[in-house]
Tab-separated table of C-alpha atoms in Angstrom:
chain	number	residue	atom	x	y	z
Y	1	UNK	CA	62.174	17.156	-4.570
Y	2	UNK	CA	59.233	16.202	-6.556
Y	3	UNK	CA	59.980	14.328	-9.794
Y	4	UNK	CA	59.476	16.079	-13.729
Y	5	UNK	CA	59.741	14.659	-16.988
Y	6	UNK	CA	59.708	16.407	-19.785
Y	7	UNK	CA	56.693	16.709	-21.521
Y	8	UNK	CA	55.655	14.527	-24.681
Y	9	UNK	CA	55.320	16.654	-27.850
Y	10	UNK	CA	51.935	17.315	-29.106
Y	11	UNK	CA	50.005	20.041	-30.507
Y	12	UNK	CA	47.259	20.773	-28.186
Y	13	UNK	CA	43.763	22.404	-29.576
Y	14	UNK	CA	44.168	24.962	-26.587
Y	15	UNK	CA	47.241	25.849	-24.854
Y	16	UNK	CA	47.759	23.756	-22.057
Y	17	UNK	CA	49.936	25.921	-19.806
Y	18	UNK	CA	51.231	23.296	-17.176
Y	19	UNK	CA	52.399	21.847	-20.063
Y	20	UNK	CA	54.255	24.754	-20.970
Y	21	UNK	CA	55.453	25.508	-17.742
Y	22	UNK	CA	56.943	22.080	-17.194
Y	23	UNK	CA	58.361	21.350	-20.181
Y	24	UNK	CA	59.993	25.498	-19.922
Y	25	UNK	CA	60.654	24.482	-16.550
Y	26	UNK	CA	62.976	21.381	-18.052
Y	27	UNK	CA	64.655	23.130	-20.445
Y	28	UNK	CA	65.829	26.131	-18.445
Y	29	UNK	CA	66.872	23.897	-15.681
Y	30	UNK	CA	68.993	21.250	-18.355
Y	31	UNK	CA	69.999	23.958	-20.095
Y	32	UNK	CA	70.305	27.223	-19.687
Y	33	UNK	CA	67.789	29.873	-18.984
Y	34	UNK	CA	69.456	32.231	-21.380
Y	35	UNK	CA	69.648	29.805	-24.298
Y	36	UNK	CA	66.142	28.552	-24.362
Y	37	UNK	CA	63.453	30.633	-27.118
Y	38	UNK	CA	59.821	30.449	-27.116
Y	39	UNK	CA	60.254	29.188	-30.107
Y	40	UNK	CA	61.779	26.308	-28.739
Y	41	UNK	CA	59.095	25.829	-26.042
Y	42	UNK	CA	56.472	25.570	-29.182
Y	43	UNK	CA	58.441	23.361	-30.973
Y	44	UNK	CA	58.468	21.088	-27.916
Y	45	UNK	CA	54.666	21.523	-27.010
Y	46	UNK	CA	53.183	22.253	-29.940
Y	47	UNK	CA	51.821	25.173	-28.492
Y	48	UNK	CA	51.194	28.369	-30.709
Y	49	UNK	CA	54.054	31.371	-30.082
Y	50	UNK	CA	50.770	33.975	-29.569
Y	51	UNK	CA	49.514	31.344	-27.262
Y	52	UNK	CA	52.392	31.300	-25.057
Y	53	UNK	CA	52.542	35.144	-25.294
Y	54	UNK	CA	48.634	35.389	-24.237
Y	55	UNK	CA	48.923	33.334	-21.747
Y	56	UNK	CA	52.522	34.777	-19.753
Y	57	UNK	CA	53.135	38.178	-21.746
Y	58	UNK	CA	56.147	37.418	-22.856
Y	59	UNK	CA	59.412	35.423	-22.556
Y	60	UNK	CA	59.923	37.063	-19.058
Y	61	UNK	CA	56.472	36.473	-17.873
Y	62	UNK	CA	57.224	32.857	-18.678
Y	63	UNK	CA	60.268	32.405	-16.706
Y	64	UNK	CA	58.753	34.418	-13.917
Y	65	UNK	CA	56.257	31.696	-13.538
Y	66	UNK	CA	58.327	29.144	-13.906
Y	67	UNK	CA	60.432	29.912	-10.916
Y	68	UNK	CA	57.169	30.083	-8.852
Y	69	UNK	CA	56.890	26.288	-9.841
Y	70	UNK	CA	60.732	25.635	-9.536
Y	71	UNK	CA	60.285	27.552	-5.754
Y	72	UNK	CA	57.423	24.478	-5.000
Y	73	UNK	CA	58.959	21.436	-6.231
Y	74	UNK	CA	63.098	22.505	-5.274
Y	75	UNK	CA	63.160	25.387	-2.708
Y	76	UNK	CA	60.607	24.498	-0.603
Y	77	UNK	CA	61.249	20.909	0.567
Y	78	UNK	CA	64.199	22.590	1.253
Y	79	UNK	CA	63.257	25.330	3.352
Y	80	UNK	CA	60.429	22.494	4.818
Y	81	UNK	CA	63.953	20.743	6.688
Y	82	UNK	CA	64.867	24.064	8.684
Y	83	UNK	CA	61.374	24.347	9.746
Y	84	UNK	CA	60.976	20.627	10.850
Y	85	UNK	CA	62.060	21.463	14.356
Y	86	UNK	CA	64.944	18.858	13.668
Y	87	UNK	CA	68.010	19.237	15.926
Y	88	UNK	CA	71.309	21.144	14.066
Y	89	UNK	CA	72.884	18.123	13.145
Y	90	UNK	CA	69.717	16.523	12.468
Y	91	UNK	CA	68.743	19.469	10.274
Y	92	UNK	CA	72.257	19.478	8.749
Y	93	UNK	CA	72.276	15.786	7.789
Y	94	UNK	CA	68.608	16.365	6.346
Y	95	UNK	CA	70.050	19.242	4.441
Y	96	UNK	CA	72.888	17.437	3.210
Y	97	UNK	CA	71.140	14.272	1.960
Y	98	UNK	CA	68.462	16.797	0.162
Y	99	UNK	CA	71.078	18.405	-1.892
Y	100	UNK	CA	72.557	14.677	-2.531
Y	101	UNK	CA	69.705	13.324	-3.944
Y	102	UNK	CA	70.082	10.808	-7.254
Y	103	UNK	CA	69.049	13.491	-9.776
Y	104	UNK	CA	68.851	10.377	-12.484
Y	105	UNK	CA	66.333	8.567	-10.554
Y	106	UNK	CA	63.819	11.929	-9.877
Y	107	UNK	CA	64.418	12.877	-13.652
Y	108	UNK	CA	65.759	16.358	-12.810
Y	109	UNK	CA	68.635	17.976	-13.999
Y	110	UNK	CA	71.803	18.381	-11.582
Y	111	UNK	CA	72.174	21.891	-10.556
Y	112	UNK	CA	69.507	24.502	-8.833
Y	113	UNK	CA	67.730	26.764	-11.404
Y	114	UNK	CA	67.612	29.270	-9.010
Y	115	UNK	CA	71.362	29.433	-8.851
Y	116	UNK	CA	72.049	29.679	-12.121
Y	117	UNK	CA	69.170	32.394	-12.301
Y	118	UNK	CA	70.733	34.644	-9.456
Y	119	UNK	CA	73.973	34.266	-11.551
Y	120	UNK	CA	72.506	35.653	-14.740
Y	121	UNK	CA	70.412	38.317	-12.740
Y	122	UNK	CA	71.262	40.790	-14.909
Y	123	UNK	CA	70.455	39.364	-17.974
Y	124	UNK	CA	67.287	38.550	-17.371
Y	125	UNK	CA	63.833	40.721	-17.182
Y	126	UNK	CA	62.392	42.762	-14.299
Y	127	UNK	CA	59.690	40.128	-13.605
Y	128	UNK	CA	62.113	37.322	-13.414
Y	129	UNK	CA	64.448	39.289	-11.132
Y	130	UNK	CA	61.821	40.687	-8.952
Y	131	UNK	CA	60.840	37.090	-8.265
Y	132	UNK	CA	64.317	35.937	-7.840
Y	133	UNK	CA	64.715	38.690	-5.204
Y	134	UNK	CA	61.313	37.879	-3.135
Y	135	UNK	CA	62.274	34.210	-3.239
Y	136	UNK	CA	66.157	34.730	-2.235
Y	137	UNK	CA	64.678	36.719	0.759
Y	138	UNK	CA	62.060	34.176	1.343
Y	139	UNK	CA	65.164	32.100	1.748
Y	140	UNK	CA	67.199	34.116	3.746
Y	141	UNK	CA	64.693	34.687	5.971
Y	142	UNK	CA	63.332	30.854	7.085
Y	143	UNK	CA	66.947	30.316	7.308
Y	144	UNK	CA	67.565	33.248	9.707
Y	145	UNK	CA	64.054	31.960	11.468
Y	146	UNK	CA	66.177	28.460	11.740
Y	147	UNK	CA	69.753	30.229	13.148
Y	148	UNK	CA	67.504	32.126	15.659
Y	149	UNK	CA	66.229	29.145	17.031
Y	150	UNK	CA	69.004	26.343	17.171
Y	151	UNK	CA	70.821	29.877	18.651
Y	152	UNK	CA	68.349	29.745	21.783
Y	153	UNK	CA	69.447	25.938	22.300
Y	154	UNK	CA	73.256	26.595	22.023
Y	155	UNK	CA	73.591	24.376	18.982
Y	156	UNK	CA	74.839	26.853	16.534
Y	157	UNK	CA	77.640	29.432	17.335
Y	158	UNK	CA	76.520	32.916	18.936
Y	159	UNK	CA	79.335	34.817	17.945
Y	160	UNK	CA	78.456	35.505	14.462
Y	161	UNK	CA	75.594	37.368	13.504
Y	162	UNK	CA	72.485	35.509	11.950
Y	163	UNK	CA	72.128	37.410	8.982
Y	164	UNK	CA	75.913	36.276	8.410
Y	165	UNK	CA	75.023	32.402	9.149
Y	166	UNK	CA	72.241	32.957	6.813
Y	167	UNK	CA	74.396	34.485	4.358
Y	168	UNK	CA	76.677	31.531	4.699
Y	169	UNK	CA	74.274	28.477	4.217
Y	170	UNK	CA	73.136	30.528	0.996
Y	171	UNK	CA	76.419	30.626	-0.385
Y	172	UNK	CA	77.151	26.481	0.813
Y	173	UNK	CA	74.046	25.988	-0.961
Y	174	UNK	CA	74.917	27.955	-4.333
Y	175	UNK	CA	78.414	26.061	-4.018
Y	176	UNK	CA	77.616	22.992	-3.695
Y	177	UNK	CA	74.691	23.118	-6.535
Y	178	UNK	CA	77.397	25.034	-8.841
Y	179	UNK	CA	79.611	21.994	-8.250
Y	180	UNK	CA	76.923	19.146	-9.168
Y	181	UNK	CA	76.365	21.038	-12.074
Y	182	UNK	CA	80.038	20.697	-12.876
Y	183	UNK	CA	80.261	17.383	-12.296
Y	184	UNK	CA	82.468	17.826	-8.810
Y	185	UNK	CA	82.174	13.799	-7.434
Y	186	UNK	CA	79.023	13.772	-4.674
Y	187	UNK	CA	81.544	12.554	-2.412
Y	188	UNK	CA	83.703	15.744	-2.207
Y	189	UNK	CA	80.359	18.086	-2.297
Y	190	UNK	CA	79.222	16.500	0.792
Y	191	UNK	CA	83.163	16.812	2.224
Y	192	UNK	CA	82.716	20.665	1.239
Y	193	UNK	CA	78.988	20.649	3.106
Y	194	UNK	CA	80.120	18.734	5.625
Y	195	UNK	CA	83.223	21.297	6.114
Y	196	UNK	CA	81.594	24.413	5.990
Y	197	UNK	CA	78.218	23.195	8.432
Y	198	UNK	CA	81.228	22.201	11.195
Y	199	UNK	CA	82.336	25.324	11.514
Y	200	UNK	CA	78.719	26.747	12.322
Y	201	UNK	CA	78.590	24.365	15.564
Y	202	UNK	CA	78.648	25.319	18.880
């Protein structure tokens, strides 16, 4: 997971949209998507409101983009482990140590912004949800790639159905980051990880 910090104030003489994006990217993620105003995004850039409007379209084109970053630096390292060609408990300890990681010592909040996007779904715009749709199947669908294959070495159950499996390490995934955002000890989100990956075995 690559390590942000949020950015220093400033007020640039042209918009500097990384900026923008990182510092959005920050506040949604520490935060809440929903509670987080352009106007709050200028007041922490110093960029102009019809700035920020020229540059994403609007509030919605702004948090569509930012997931596209959120997808590079959180999702896929993540998706990057079922594609290693690790082993299942290989991959599974890889897995588990990713969603572990000392948040306080990358700078990131605790939590997965795309979680708490998919919860508010509904709330947000049709930019934002159309890219929290292509990257949820994007997700979905590596994972499946993943099932398919440790299937065809006997190291994950055959019984169930992949789309089920992948269905499954979705919802261990949303768990567990709903629980670090909670505050749940590490030690009992691993135990819950650890629980619900065993029962995937062959």
């Amino acid at each position: 997971m690559s390590q942000l910090s949020p950015s220093n104030r400033g007020r640039p003489s042209t918009l500097d949209q990384d900026e923008v994006l990182h510092t959005s990217l920050m506040q949604y993620w520490s935060k809440d998507p929903l509670s987080v105003s352009i106007n709050d995004i200028c007041k922490l850039t110093g960029a102009s409101k019809p700035g920020i409007y020229r540059a994403f379209g609007s509030d919605d084109g702004l948090k569509s983009k930012v997931l596209d970053v959120y997808q590079e630096v959180a999702i896929a390292p993540l998706l990057d482990i079922f594609a290693s060609g690790r082993t299942f408990d290989a991959t599974i300890e890889a897995v588990i140590t990713y969603m572990q990681l000392d948040r306080k010592t990358l700078g990131i909040p605790n939590g997965c912004l795309f979680v708490m996007m998919r919860a508010q779904r509904y709330r947000l715009g049709q930019l934002t949800t159309e890219k929290l749709d292509l990257l949820r199947q994007r997700f979905l669908k590596e994972i499946s790639v993943w099932v398919e294959d440790a299937k065809s070495k006997d190291q994950i159950r055959a019984d169930l159905p992949t789309t089920v499996i992948a269905l499954f390490i979705d919802a261990q995934h949303a768990g567990a980051m709903r629980m670090q955002r909670e505050g749940v000890h590490p030690d009992h989100i691993e135990s819950f990880l650890r629980f619900g990956f065993a029962a995937l075995h062959s």
